[in-house]
């Protein structure tokens, strides 16, 4: 009877989850996913800076301007958050303590890269968006070197 | 071994369910749901456990702690070893576990407590 009551309790009011699984049992990691998202953030930053507001008070022109600007901002928010998430997964799940011996600046590089993701999201900063790309290139080089593979870095744009 | 240490040593499948449930009812235990299969065969996906809040554990304990990089995430793992800085954690089912082999040593400050009972 006690067991039955506890089963009902567990089914109706489950406790907070304590994770007992692997984020990536497949073991497939690639900094390219972070690079693509960061590149989208850089592209949106450029587009936001280049978008000219209407010179007149025409309602339709302003509506179009605000609509376009909102879309740019929304995409920048979403993509830089994705970049941050991808970097955190790579940092916490792929890299292991022994990698620190080969790459002593690993933690610092990831920490700065994830902070830059936040900066690109919060600001409209071409400088920070480009610094983020540079940080991701460093991570790309560390990642593939740790696998003993020579994979050249490239960008889509 | 002190009484507190003996209590920490208690295996997850306690033989005193009523005592554990009373402790939970009066707030001396926290209840968590196991999400995943890295602690099989002792704990399976969907099981519930009671946890005794603690700031220390010893090798062999099953513990719940906060993820060191995702503070809104709880982990449930077995303690493989400890030192003054923290604990090394392992999943019993290594094939499906993110643990100290990826996360490194988990500082004591992240420890929530030790599993005392599987509901």
Tab-separated table of C-alpha atoms in Angstrom:
chain	number	residue	atom	x	y	z
A	1	UNK	CA	0.000	0.000	0.000
A	2	UNK	CA	2.843	2.363	0.870
A	3	UNK	CA	4.604	1.491	-2.384
A	4	UNK	CA	1.428	2.118	-4.348
A	5	UNK	CA	0.926	5.497	-2.676
A	6	UNK	CA	4.529	6.476	-3.435
A	7	UNK	CA	4.171	5.420	-7.058
A	8	UNK	CA	1.099	7.615	-7.411
A	9	UNK	CA	2.971	10.479	-5.762
A	10	UNK	CA	5.930	10.091	-8.106
A	11	UNK	CA	3.687	10.026	-11.157
A	12	UNK	CA	1.508	12.952	-10.181
A	13	UNK	CA	4.112	15.151	-8.500
A	14	UNK	CA	7.530	14.250	-9.914
A	15	UNK	CA	10.512	15.694	-8.077
A	16	UNK	CA	13.063	18.015	-9.696
A	17	UNK	CA	15.197	16.182	-12.248
A	18	UNK	CA	18.733	15.126	-11.383
A	19	UNK	CA	20.450	14.293	-14.640
A	20	UNK	CA	21.985	10.878	-15.011
A	21	UNK	CA	22.829	10.930	-18.656
A	22	UNK	CA	25.314	12.154	-21.174
A	23	UNK	CA	24.718	15.316	-23.172
A	24	UNK	CA	26.272	13.735	-26.226
A	25	UNK	CA	26.597	9.967	-26.041
A	26	UNK	CA	27.320	10.003	-29.756
A	27	UNK	CA	30.582	11.840	-29.034
A	28	UNK	CA	30.072	14.085	-32.067
A	29	UNK	CA	31.389	17.591	-31.444
A	30	UNK	CA	32.440	20.307	-33.872
A	31	UNK	CA	33.076	24.018	-33.240
A	32	UNK	CA	31.581	24.687	-36.673
A	33	UNK	CA	28.086	24.918	-35.135
A	34	UNK	CA	29.267	27.775	-32.875
A	35	UNK	CA	31.114	29.420	-35.782
A	36	UNK	CA	28.036	29.429	-38.017
A	37	UNK	CA	25.869	30.947	-35.282
A	38	UNK	CA	28.507	33.561	-34.395
A	39	UNK	CA	28.882	34.410	-38.060
A	40	UNK	CA	25.147	35.019	-38.265
A	41	UNK	CA	25.482	37.328	-35.244
A	42	UNK	CA	28.261	39.231	-37.005
A	43	UNK	CA	26.197	39.480	-40.185
A	44	UNK	CA	23.163	40.808	-38.304
A	45	UNK	CA	25.338	43.358	-36.483
A	46	UNK	CA	26.563	44.644	-39.841
A	47	UNK	CA	23.022	44.802	-41.213
A	48	UNK	CA	21.734	46.652	-38.148
A	49	UNK	CA	24.509	49.239	-38.448
A	50	UNK	CA	23.867	49.634	-42.174
A	51	UNK	CA	20.089	49.966	-41.999
A	52	UNK	CA	19.098	53.575	-42.617
A	53	UNK	CA	15.959	54.932	-40.949
A	54	UNK	CA	13.434	56.599	-43.273
A	55	UNK	CA	14.143	60.263	-43.931
A	56	UNK	CA	10.473	61.251	-43.773
A	57	UNK	CA	7.547	60.541	-41.475
A	58	UNK	CA	5.824	58.173	-43.856
A	59	UNK	CA	4.083	55.567	-41.703
A	60	UNK	CA	4.550	52.680	-44.135
A	61	UNK	CA	8.265	53.385	-44.518
A	62	UNK	CA	8.708	53.474	-40.741
A	63	UNK	CA	6.714	50.284	-40.322
A	64	UNK	CA	8.947	48.559	-42.868
A	65	UNK	CA	12.071	49.941	-41.178
A	66	UNK	CA	10.997	48.846	-37.705
A	67	UNK	CA	9.931	45.450	-38.979
A	68	UNK	CA	13.286	44.869	-40.648
A	69	UNK	CA	15.217	46.162	-37.648
A	70	UNK	CA	13.195	43.931	-35.294
A	71	UNK	CA	13.951	40.909	-37.427
A	72	UNK	CA	17.672	41.699	-37.464
A	73	UNK	CA	17.726	42.135	-33.696
A	74	UNK	CA	15.717	38.960	-33.079
A	75	UNK	CA	18.032	36.904	-35.284
A	76	UNK	CA	21.115	38.408	-33.631
A	77	UNK	CA	19.714	37.509	-30.193
A	78	UNK	CA	18.856	33.972	-31.208
A	79	UNK	CA	22.049	33.173	-33.095
A	80	UNK	CA	24.455	34.551	-30.509
A	81	UNK	CA	22.623	32.639	-27.802
A	82	UNK	CA	23.007	29.514	-29.930
A	83	UNK	CA	26.724	30.247	-30.317
A	84	UNK	CA	27.061	30.579	-26.544
A	85	UNK	CA	25.225	27.308	-25.921
A	86	UNK	CA	27.326	25.453	-28.499
A	87	UNK	CA	30.539	26.790	-26.971
A	88	UNK	CA	29.440	25.802	-23.455
A	89	UNK	CA	28.636	22.276	-24.600
A	90	UNK	CA	32.011	22.002	-26.309
A	91	UNK	CA	33.809	23.422	-23.274
A	92	UNK	CA	32.079	21.339	-20.632
A	93	UNK	CA	31.457	18.094	-22.472
A	94	UNK	CA	34.230	17.619	-25.010
A	95	UNK	CA	37.299	19.137	-23.392
A	96	UNK	CA	38.769	17.170	-20.502
A	97	UNK	CA	41.222	18.123	-17.739
A	98	UNK	CA	44.194	16.640	-19.597
A	99	UNK	CA	43.597	19.047	-22.509
A	100	UNK	CA	44.571	21.863	-20.165
A	101	UNK	CA	48.129	20.601	-20.155
A	102	UNK	CA	48.373	21.033	-23.927
A	103	UNK	CA	46.262	24.194	-24.026
A	104	UNK	CA	46.772	26.113	-20.780
A	105	UNK	CA	44.706	29.055	-22.079
A	106	UNK	CA	41.717	26.793	-22.864
A	107	UNK	CA	39.518	27.987	-19.987
A	108	UNK	CA	40.404	31.625	-20.595
A	109	UNK	CA	39.652	31.350	-24.315
A	110	UNK	CA	36.246	29.757	-23.728
A	111	UNK	CA	35.408	32.153	-20.924
A	112	UNK	CA	36.190	35.162	-23.116
A	113	UNK	CA	34.361	33.658	-26.096
A	114	UNK	CA	31.181	33.041	-24.124
A	115	UNK	CA	31.391	36.540	-22.602
A	116	UNK	CA	31.744	37.905	-26.140
A	117	UNK	CA	28.580	36.015	-27.154
A	118	UNK	CA	26.759	37.921	-24.437
A	119	UNK	CA	28.327	41.206	-25.538
A	120	UNK	CA	27.315	40.665	-29.174
A	121	UNK	CA	23.803	39.833	-28.046
A	122	UNK	CA	23.426	42.835	-25.756
A	123	UNK	CA	25.223	45.423	-27.888
A	124	UNK	CA	25.472	46.403	-31.543
A	125	UNK	CA	29.250	46.097	-31.624
A	126	UNK	CA	31.112	45.181	-34.765
A	127	UNK	CA	34.322	45.004	-32.732
A	128	UNK	CA	32.943	42.418	-30.308
A	129	UNK	CA	31.331	40.422	-33.116
A	130	UNK	CA	34.690	40.213	-34.897
A	131	UNK	CA	36.517	39.393	-31.648
A	132	UNK	CA	34.063	36.543	-31.140
A	133	UNK	CA	34.952	35.143	-34.559
A	134	UNK	CA	38.652	35.363	-33.674
A	135	UNK	CA	38.030	33.520	-30.381
A	136	UNK	CA	36.089	30.806	-32.193
A	137	UNK	CA	38.960	30.410	-34.649
A	138	UNK	CA	41.276	29.828	-31.654
A	139	UNK	CA	38.846	27.228	-30.306
A	140	UNK	CA	38.642	25.605	-33.746
A	141	UNK	CA	42.440	25.290	-33.806
A	142	UNK	CA	42.605	23.846	-30.272
A	143	UNK	CA	39.740	21.447	-30.909
A	144	UNK	CA	41.119	19.913	-34.089
A	145	UNK	CA	44.691	19.857	-32.753
A	146	UNK	CA	43.395	17.898	-29.742
A	147	UNK	CA	42.081	15.307	-32.203
A	148	UNK	CA	45.360	15.252	-34.096
A	149	UNK	CA	43.725	16.504	-37.267
A	150	UNK	CA	44.632	19.413	-39.497
A	151	UNK	CA	41.285	21.014	-40.351
A	152	UNK	CA	41.611	24.472	-41.903
A	153	UNK	CA	39.422	27.213	-40.468
A	154	UNK	CA	37.008	28.880	-42.860
A	155	UNK	CA	33.956	31.115	-42.760
A	156	UNK	CA	30.831	30.962	-44.858
A	157	UNK	CA	30.773	34.653	-45.736
B	1	UNK	CA	32.541	6.011	12.473
B	2	UNK	CA	30.256	8.743	13.790
B	3	UNK	CA	26.491	8.544	13.501
B	4	UNK	CA	26.531	11.202	10.752
B	5	UNK	CA	29.186	9.287	8.800
B	6	UNK	CA	27.233	6.086	9.216
B	7	UNK	CA	24.173	7.826	7.823
B	8	UNK	CA	26.132	9.051	4.815
B	9	UNK	CA	27.323	5.472	4.260
B	10	UNK	CA	23.768	4.199	4.025
B	11	UNK	CA	23.231	2.586	0.638
B	12	UNK	CA	20.558	4.032	-1.630
B	13	UNK	CA	18.229	1.114	-1.076
B	14	UNK	CA	17.536	1.777	2.582
B	15	UNK	CA	15.685	-0.870	4.551
B	16	UNK	CA	13.967	1.750	6.656
B	17	UNK	CA	11.515	3.349	4.249
B	18	UNK	CA	9.216	4.686	6.933
B	19	UNK	CA	12.056	6.477	8.716
B	20	UNK	CA	13.289	7.974	5.475
B	21	UNK	CA	9.807	9.079	4.470
B	22	UNK	CA	9.285	10.704	7.863
B	23	UNK	CA	12.573	12.551	7.463
B	24	UNK	CA	11.395	13.696	4.025
B	25	UNK	CA	8.036	14.773	5.448
B	26	UNK	CA	9.725	16.936	8.075
B	27	UNK	CA	12.089	18.475	5.525
B	28	UNK	CA	15.257	16.541	6.323
B	29	UNK	CA	15.336	14.919	2.904
B	30	UNK	CA	14.862	16.286	-0.612
B	31	UNK	CA	13.213	14.259	-3.337
B	32	UNK	CA	14.671	14.095	-6.854
B	33	UNK	CA	13.691	12.287	-10.030
B	34	UNK	CA	16.445	10.438	-11.872
B	35	UNK	CA	16.603	11.620	-15.472
B	36	UNK	CA	18.734	9.287	-17.589
B	37	UNK	CA	20.392	5.934	-17.360
B	38	UNK	CA	23.959	6.653	-16.306
B	39	UNK	CA	23.317	5.214	-12.812
B	40	UNK	CA	21.915	1.895	-13.923
B	41	UNK	CA	21.547	-0.716	-12.559
B	42	UNK	CA	21.028	0.867	-9.102
B	43	UNK	CA	18.971	3.816	-10.345
B	44	UNK	CA	17.012	3.854	-13.560
B	45	UNK	CA	15.446	6.632	-15.580
B	46	UNK	CA	12.311	7.860	-13.792
B	47	UNK	CA	13.222	6.531	-10.348
B	48	UNK	CA	12.805	8.841	-7.379
B	49	UNK	CA	15.345	9.186	-4.595
B	50	UNK	CA	15.576	10.924	-1.257
B	51	UNK	CA	18.666	12.988	-0.576
B	52	UNK	CA	20.177	13.949	2.737
B	53	UNK	CA	21.501	17.504	2.446
B	54	UNK	CA	25.197	17.527	3.098
B	55	UNK	CA	28.330	19.499	2.282
B	56	UNK	CA	30.595	16.452	2.316
B	57	UNK	CA	30.535	12.948	0.842
B	58	UNK	CA	32.874	10.003	0.656
B	59	UNK	CA	33.860	7.592	-2.101
B	60	UNK	CA	31.037	5.214	-2.899
B	61	UNK	CA	28.202	7.614	-2.081
B	62	UNK	CA	25.643	8.434	-4.714
B	63	UNK	CA	25.269	12.203	-4.635
B	64	UNK	CA	23.169	14.951	-6.169
B	65	UNK	CA	25.074	18.102	-7.057
B	66	UNK	CA	24.699	21.174	-9.201
B	67	UNK	CA	26.312	21.094	-12.632
B	68	UNK	CA	29.487	23.206	-12.367
B	69	UNK	CA	28.743	25.132	-15.574
B	70	UNK	CA	24.953	24.967	-15.789
B	71	UNK	CA	23.821	25.956	-12.327
B	72	UNK	CA	20.151	25.227	-12.983
B	73	UNK	CA	20.976	21.574	-13.716
B	74	UNK	CA	21.338	18.853	-11.079
B	75	UNK	CA	23.526	15.804	-11.610
B	76	UNK	CA	23.248	12.457	-9.866
B	77	UNK	CA	26.450	10.399	-9.840
B	78	UNK	CA	28.618	8.165	-7.682
B	79	UNK	CA	31.604	9.625	-5.836
B	80	UNK	CA	34.818	8.009	-7.033
B	81	UNK	CA	37.215	9.972	-4.860
B	82	UNK	CA	37.449	13.132	-2.795
B	83	UNK	CA	40.002	15.659	-1.610
B	84	UNK	CA	39.895	19.066	0.062
B	85	UNK	CA	38.783	20.822	-3.138
B	86	UNK	CA	35.946	18.559	-4.206
B	87	UNK	CA	34.926	15.193	-5.554
B	88	UNK	CA	35.439	13.137	-8.677
B	89	UNK	CA	32.162	11.735	-9.930
B	90	UNK	CA	31.415	8.758	-12.142
B	91	UNK	CA	28.301	7.295	-13.639
B	92	UNK	CA	27.898	3.596	-12.881
B	93	UNK	CA	26.902	3.092	-16.495
B	94	UNK	CA	29.974	4.629	-18.121
B	95	UNK	CA	28.616	4.344	-21.641
B	96	UNK	CA	25.923	6.931	-20.920
B	97	UNK	CA	27.519	9.320	-18.477
B	98	UNK	CA	28.775	12.874	-18.448
B	99	UNK	CA	30.879	13.025	-15.308
B	100	UNK	CA	34.277	14.055	-13.963
B	101	UNK	CA	35.973	12.580	-17.018
B	102	UNK	CA	34.507	15.587	-18.846
B	103	UNK	CA	33.726	17.999	-16.025
B	104	UNK	CA	36.794	17.531	-13.851
B	105	UNK	CA	36.651	17.724	-10.081
B	106	UNK	CA	33.357	19.068	-8.774
B	107	UNK	CA	33.903	21.618	-5.973
B	108	UNK	CA	32.217	20.880	-2.646
B	109	UNK	CA	30.111	24.008	-2.948
B	110	UNK	CA	28.100	22.300	-5.721
B	111	UNK	CA	27.146	19.313	-3.573
B	112	UNK	CA	23.471	19.116	-2.628
B	113	UNK	CA	23.618	15.880	-0.675
B	114	UNK	CA	23.862	12.113	-0.554
B	115	UNK	CA	21.200	9.700	-1.765
B	116	UNK	CA	19.803	7.721	1.137
B	117	UNK	CA	16.773	5.991	-0.302
B	118	UNK	CA	15.160	4.985	-3.587
B	119	UNK	CA	11.427	5.440	-3.461
